[in-house]
mmCIF file of C-alpha atoms in Angstrom:
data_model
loop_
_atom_site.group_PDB
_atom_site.id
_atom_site.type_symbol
_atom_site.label_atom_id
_atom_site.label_comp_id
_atom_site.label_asym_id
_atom_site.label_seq_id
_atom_site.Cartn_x
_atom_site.Cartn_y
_atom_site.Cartn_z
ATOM 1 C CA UNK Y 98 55.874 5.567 -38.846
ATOM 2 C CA UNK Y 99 56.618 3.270 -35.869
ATOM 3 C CA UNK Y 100 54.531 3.699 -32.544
ATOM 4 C CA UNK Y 101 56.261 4.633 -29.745
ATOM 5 C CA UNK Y 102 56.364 1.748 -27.127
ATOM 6 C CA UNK Y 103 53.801 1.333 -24.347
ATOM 7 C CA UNK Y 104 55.345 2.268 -20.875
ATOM 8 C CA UNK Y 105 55.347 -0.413 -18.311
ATOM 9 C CA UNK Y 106 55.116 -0.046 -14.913
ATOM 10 C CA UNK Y 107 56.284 -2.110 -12.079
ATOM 11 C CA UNK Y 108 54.800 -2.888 -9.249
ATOM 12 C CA UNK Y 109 56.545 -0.861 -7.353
ATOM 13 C CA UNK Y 110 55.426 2.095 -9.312
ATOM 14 C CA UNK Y 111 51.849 0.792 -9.059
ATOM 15 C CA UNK Y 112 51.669 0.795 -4.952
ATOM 16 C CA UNK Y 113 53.269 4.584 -4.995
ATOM 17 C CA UNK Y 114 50.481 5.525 -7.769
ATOM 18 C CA UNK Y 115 47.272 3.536 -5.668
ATOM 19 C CA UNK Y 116 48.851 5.095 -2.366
ATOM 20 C CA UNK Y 117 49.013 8.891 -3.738
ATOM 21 C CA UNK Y 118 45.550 8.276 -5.698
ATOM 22 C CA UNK Y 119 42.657 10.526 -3.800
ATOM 23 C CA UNK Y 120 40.089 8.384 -1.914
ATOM 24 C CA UNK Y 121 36.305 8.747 -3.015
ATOM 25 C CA UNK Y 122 33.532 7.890 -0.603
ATOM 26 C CA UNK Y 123 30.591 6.858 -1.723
ATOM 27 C CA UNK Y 124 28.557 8.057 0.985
ATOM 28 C CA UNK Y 125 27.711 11.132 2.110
ATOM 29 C CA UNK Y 126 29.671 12.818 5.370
ATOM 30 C CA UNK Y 127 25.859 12.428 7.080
ATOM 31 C CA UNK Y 128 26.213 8.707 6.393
ATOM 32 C CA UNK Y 129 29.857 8.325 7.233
ATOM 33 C CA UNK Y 130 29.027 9.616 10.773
ATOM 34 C CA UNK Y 131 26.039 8.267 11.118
ATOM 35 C CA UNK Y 132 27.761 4.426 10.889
ATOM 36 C CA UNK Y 133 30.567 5.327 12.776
ATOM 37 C CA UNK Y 134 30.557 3.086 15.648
ATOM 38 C CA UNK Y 135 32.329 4.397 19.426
ATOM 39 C CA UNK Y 136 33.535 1.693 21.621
ATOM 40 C CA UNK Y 137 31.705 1.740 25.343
ATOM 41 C CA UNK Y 138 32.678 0.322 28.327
ATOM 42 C CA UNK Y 139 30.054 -0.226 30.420
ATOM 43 C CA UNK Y 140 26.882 -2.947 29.619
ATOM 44 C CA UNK Y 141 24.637 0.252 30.345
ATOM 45 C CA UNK Y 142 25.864 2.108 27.535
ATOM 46 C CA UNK Y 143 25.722 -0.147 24.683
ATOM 47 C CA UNK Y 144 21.805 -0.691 26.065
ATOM 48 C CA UNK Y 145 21.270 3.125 26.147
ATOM 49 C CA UNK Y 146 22.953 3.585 22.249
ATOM 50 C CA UNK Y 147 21.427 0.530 20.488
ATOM 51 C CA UNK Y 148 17.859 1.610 22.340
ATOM 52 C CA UNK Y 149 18.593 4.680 21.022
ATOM 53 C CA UNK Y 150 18.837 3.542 17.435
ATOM 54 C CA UNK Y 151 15.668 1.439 18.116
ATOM 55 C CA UNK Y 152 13.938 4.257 18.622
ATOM 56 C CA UNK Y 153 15.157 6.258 15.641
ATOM 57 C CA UNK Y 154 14.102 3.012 13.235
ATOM 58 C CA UNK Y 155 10.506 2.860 14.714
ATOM 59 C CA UNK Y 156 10.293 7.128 13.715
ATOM 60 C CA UNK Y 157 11.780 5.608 10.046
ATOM 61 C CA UNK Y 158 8.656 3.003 9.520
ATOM 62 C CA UNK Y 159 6.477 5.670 10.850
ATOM 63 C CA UNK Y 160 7.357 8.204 8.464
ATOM 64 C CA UNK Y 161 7.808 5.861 5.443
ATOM 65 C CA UNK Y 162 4.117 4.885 6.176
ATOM 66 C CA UNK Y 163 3.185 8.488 6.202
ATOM 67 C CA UNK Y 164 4.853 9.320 3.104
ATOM 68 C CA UNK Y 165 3.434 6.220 1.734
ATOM 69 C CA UNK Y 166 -0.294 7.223 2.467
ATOM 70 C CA UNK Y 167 0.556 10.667 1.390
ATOM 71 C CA UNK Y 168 1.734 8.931 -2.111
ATOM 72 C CA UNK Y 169 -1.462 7.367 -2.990
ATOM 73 C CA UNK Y 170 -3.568 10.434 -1.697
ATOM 74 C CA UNK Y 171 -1.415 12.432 -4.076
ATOM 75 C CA UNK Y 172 -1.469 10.242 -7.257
ATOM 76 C CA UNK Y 173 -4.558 8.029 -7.280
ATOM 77 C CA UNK Y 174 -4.617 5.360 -9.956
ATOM 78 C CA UNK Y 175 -0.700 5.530 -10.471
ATOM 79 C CA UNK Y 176 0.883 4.244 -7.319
ATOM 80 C CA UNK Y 177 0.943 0.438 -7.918
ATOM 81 C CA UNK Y 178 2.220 1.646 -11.865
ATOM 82 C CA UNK Y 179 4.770 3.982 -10.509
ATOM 83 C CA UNK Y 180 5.575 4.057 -7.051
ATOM 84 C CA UNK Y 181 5.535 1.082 -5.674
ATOM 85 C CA UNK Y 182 7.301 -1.284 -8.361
ATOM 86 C CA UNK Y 183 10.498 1.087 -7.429
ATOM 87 C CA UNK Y 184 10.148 0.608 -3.471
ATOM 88 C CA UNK Y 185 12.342 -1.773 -1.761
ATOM 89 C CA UNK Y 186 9.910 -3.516 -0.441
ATOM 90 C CA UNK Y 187 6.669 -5.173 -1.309
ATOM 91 C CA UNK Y 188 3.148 -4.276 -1.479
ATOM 92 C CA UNK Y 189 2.145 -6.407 1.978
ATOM 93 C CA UNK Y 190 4.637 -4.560 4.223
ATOM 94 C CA UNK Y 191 3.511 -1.289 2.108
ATOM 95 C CA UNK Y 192 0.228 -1.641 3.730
ATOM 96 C CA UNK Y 193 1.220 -2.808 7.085
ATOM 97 C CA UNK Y 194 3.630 0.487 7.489
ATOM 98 C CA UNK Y 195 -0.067 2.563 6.237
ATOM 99 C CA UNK Y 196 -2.051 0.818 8.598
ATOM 100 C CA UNK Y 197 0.458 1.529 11.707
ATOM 101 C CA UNK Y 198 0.854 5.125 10.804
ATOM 102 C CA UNK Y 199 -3.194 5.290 10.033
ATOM 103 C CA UNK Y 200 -3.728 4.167 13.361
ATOM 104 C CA UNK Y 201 -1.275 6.992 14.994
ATOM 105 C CA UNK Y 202 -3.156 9.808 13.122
ATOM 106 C CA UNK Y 203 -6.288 8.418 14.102
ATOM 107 C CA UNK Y 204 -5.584 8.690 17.429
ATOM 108 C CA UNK Y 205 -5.728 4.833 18.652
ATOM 109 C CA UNK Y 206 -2.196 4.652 19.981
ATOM 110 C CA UNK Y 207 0.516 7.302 20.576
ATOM 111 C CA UNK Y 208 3.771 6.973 18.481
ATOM 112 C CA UNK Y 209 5.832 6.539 21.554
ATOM 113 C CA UNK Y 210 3.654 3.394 22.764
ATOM 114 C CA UNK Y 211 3.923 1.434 19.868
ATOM 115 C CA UNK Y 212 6.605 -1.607 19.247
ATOM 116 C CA UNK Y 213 9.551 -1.452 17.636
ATOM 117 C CA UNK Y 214 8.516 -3.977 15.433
ATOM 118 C CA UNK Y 215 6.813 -2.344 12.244
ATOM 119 C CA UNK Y 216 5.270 -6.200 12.064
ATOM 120 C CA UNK Y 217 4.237 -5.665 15.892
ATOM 121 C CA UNK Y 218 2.816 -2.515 15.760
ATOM 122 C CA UNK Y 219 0.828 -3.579 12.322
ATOM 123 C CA UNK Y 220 -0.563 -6.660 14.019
ATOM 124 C CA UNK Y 221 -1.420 -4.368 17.329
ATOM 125 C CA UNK Y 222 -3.771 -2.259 14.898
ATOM 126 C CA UNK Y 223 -5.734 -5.354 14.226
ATOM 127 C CA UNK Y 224 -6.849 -5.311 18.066
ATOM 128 C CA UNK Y 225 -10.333 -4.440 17.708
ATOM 129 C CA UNK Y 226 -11.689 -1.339 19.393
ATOM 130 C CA UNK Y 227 -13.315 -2.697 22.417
ATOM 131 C CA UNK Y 228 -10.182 -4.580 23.650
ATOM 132 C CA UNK Y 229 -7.586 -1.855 23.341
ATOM 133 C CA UNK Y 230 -8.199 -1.491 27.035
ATOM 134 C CA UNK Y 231 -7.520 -4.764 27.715
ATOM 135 C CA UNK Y 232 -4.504 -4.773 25.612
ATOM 136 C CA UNK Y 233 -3.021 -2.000 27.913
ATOM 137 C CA UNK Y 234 -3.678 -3.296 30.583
ATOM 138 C CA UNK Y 235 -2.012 -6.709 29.363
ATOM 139 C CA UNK Y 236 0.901 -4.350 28.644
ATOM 140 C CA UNK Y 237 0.964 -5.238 25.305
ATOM 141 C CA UNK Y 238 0.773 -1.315 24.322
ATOM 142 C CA UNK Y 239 4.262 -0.720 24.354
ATOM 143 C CA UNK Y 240 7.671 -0.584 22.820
ATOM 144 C CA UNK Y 241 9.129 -3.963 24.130
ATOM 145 C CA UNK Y 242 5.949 -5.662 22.735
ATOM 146 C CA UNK Y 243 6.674 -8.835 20.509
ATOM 147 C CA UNK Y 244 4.099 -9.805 17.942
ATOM 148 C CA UNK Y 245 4.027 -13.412 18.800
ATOM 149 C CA UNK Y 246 2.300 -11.988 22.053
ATOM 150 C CA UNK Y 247 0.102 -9.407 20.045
ATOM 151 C CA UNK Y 248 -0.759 -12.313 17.767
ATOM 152 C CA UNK Y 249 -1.748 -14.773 21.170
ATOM 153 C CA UNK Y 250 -4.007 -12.155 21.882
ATOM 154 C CA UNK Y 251 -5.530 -11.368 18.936
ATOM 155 C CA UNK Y 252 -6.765 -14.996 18.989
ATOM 156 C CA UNK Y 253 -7.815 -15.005 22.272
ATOM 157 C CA UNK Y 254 -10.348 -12.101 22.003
ATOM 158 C CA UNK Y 255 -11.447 -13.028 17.951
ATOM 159 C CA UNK Y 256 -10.436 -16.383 17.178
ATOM 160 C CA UNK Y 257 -12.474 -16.123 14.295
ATOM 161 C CA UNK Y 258 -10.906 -13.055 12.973
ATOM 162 C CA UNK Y 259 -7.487 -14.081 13.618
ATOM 163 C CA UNK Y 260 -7.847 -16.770 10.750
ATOM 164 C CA UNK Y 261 -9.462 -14.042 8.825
ATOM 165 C CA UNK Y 262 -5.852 -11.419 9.117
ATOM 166 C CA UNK Y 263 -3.575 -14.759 8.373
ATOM 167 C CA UNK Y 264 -6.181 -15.044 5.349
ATOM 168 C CA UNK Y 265 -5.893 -11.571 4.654
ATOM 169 C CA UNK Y 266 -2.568 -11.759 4.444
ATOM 170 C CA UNK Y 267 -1.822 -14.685 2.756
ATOM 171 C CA UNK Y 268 -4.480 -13.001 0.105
ATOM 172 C CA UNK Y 269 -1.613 -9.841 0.572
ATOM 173 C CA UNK Y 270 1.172 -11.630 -0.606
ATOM 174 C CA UNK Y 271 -0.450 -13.726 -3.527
ATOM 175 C CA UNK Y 272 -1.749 -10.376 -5.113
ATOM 176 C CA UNK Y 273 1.677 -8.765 -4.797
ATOM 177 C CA UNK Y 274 3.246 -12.199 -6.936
ATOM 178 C CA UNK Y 275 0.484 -11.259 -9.307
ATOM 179 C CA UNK Y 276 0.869 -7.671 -9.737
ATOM 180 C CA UNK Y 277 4.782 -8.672 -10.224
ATOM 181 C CA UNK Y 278 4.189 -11.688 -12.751
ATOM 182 C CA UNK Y 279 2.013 -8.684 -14.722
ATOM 183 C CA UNK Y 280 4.385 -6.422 -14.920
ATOM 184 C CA UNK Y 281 7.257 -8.955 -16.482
ATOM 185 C CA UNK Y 282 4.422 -10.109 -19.195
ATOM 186 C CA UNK Y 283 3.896 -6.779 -19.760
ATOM 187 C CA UNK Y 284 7.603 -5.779 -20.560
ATOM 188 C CA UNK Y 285 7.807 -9.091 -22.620
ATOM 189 C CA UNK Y 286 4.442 -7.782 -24.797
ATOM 190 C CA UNK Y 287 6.474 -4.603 -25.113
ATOM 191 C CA UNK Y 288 10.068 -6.203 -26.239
ATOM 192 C CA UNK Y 289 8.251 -8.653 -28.978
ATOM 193 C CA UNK Y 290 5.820 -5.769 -30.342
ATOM 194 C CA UNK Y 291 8.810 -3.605 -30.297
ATOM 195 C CA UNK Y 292 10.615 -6.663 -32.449
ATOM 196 C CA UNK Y 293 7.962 -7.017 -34.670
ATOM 197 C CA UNK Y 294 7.836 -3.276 -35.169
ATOM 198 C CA UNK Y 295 4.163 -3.251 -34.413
ATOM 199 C CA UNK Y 296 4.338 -0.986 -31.548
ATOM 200 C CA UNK Y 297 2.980 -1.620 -27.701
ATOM 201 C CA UNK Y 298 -0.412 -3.120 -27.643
ATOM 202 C CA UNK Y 299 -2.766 -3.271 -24.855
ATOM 203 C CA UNK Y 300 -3.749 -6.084 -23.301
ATOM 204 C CA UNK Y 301 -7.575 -7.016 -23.593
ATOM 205 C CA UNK Y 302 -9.391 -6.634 -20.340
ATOM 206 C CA UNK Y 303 -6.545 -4.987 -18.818
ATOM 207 C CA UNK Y 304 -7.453 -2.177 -16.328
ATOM 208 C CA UNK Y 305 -5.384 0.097 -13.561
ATOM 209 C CA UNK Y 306 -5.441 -0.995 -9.735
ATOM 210 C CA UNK Y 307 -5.688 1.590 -7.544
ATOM 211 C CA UNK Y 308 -3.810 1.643 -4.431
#
C-alpha cells in the first residue's frame, strides 16, 4: 500500500498560517502593564516616574529581606540545603538584604530614610550606634545616599572596624564559593554511587550549616 504524499506548503501559505496563528504571552497581563513604558514630555516627568520606580525597588529588597529572615526563622537547619541554593542570588547579598530589613524592625532607621541602594542601606547598618546622629546630621540618612559616602564615613568614625566589614565580607563571599563547590561534590558522590549501584553515601565529617 503506497503512502499518500506529504503536502508541501509554500511560503506563501506559511506567512497566511504564522499571521492567523494566536499569539501567546508569556507573561502575565500584571507584567505586561507593568513594563509598558508611556512617552513624557517634560524633564520633570520622566524624574517623577523613574523616582517612582526607585521607590517601588527599595519596598522589593525590603520585603525580600523580610521574607528571607522569615525563611530561616521558619525552617532552621534547612535554609542553606533548600532555600537558598534556588535564590537568584548569593548568600552575601542574602545577608545584606536581612541585615537592612533587621535594622528597620529594630527601629534604627525608618524605611522611607534609607537608600535606594540595597548595598547602601546594608553598609549604613554598619554605622555603629553612637554615630547614627552624626550620620543624620551628615545627611547620609537618606534615599539619595551613595555607599561610597556611607563607606568614607564608616572609616572615619572606626577605621579599625571598617577593615574588619571588608574582612567580613571578603570572609562572605569565600564561604558562599565553598558552600557552592560542596554542593557540586556532593551531586558528583551521588551520580558515581548511583553508577556503581551502591546507593548515596555520606560524607565523613559532614554536618548541616545553619543559616
Amino acid at each position: 500500500m503506497s503512502k499518500p504524499p506529504l503536502k508541501t506548503f509554500s511560503a506563501k501559505d506559511i506567512k497566511a498560517r504564522a499571521a492567523a496563528a494566536p499569539i501567546v504571552s508569556t507573561t502575565s497581563r500584571n507584567e505586561d502593564f507593568a513594563a509598558t513604558i508611556v512617552p513624557l514630555n517634560r524633564p520633570e516627568d520622566y524624574v517623577r516616574e523613574i523616582g517612582k520606580l526607585w521607590d517601588e525597588a527599595q519596598r522589593r529588597f525590603l520585603s525580600i529581606g523580610r521574607y528571607l529572615r522569615h525563611a530561616i526563622q521558619a525552617n532552621r537547619g534547612e535554609f542553606e540545603a533548600k532555600i537558598l541554593p534556588q535564590l537568584p542570588f548569593g548568600r552575601a547579598v542574602a545577608y545584606q538584604l536581612r541585615e537592612v530589613a533587621e535594622a528597620v524592625e529594630a527601629g534604627r532607621f525608618r524605611e522611607a530614610e534609607l537608600p535606594r541602594s540595597y548595598s547602601a542601606a546594608y553598609y549604613l547598618t554598619l554605622v555603629p550606634e553612637q554615630h547614627i546622629a552624626l550620620a543624620r546630621n551628615r545627611g547620609l540618612v537618606r534615599p539619595q545616599a551613595a555607599r561610597s559616602e556611607i563607606m568614607r564615613f564608616l572609616a572615619e568614625v572606626r577605621p579599625t572596624d571598617a577593615s574588619a566589614a571588608t574582612r567580613h565580607g571578603e570572609l562572605l563571599k569565600r564561604r558562599e564559593l565553598l558552600v557552592r563547590q560542596m554542593s557540586r561534590i556532593r551531586r558528583e558522590l551521588v551520580e558515581i554511587d548511583n553508577e556503581l549501584g551502591s546507593g548515596a553515601t555520606a560524607i565523613e565529617g559532614e554536618s548541616e550549616v545553619i543559616g
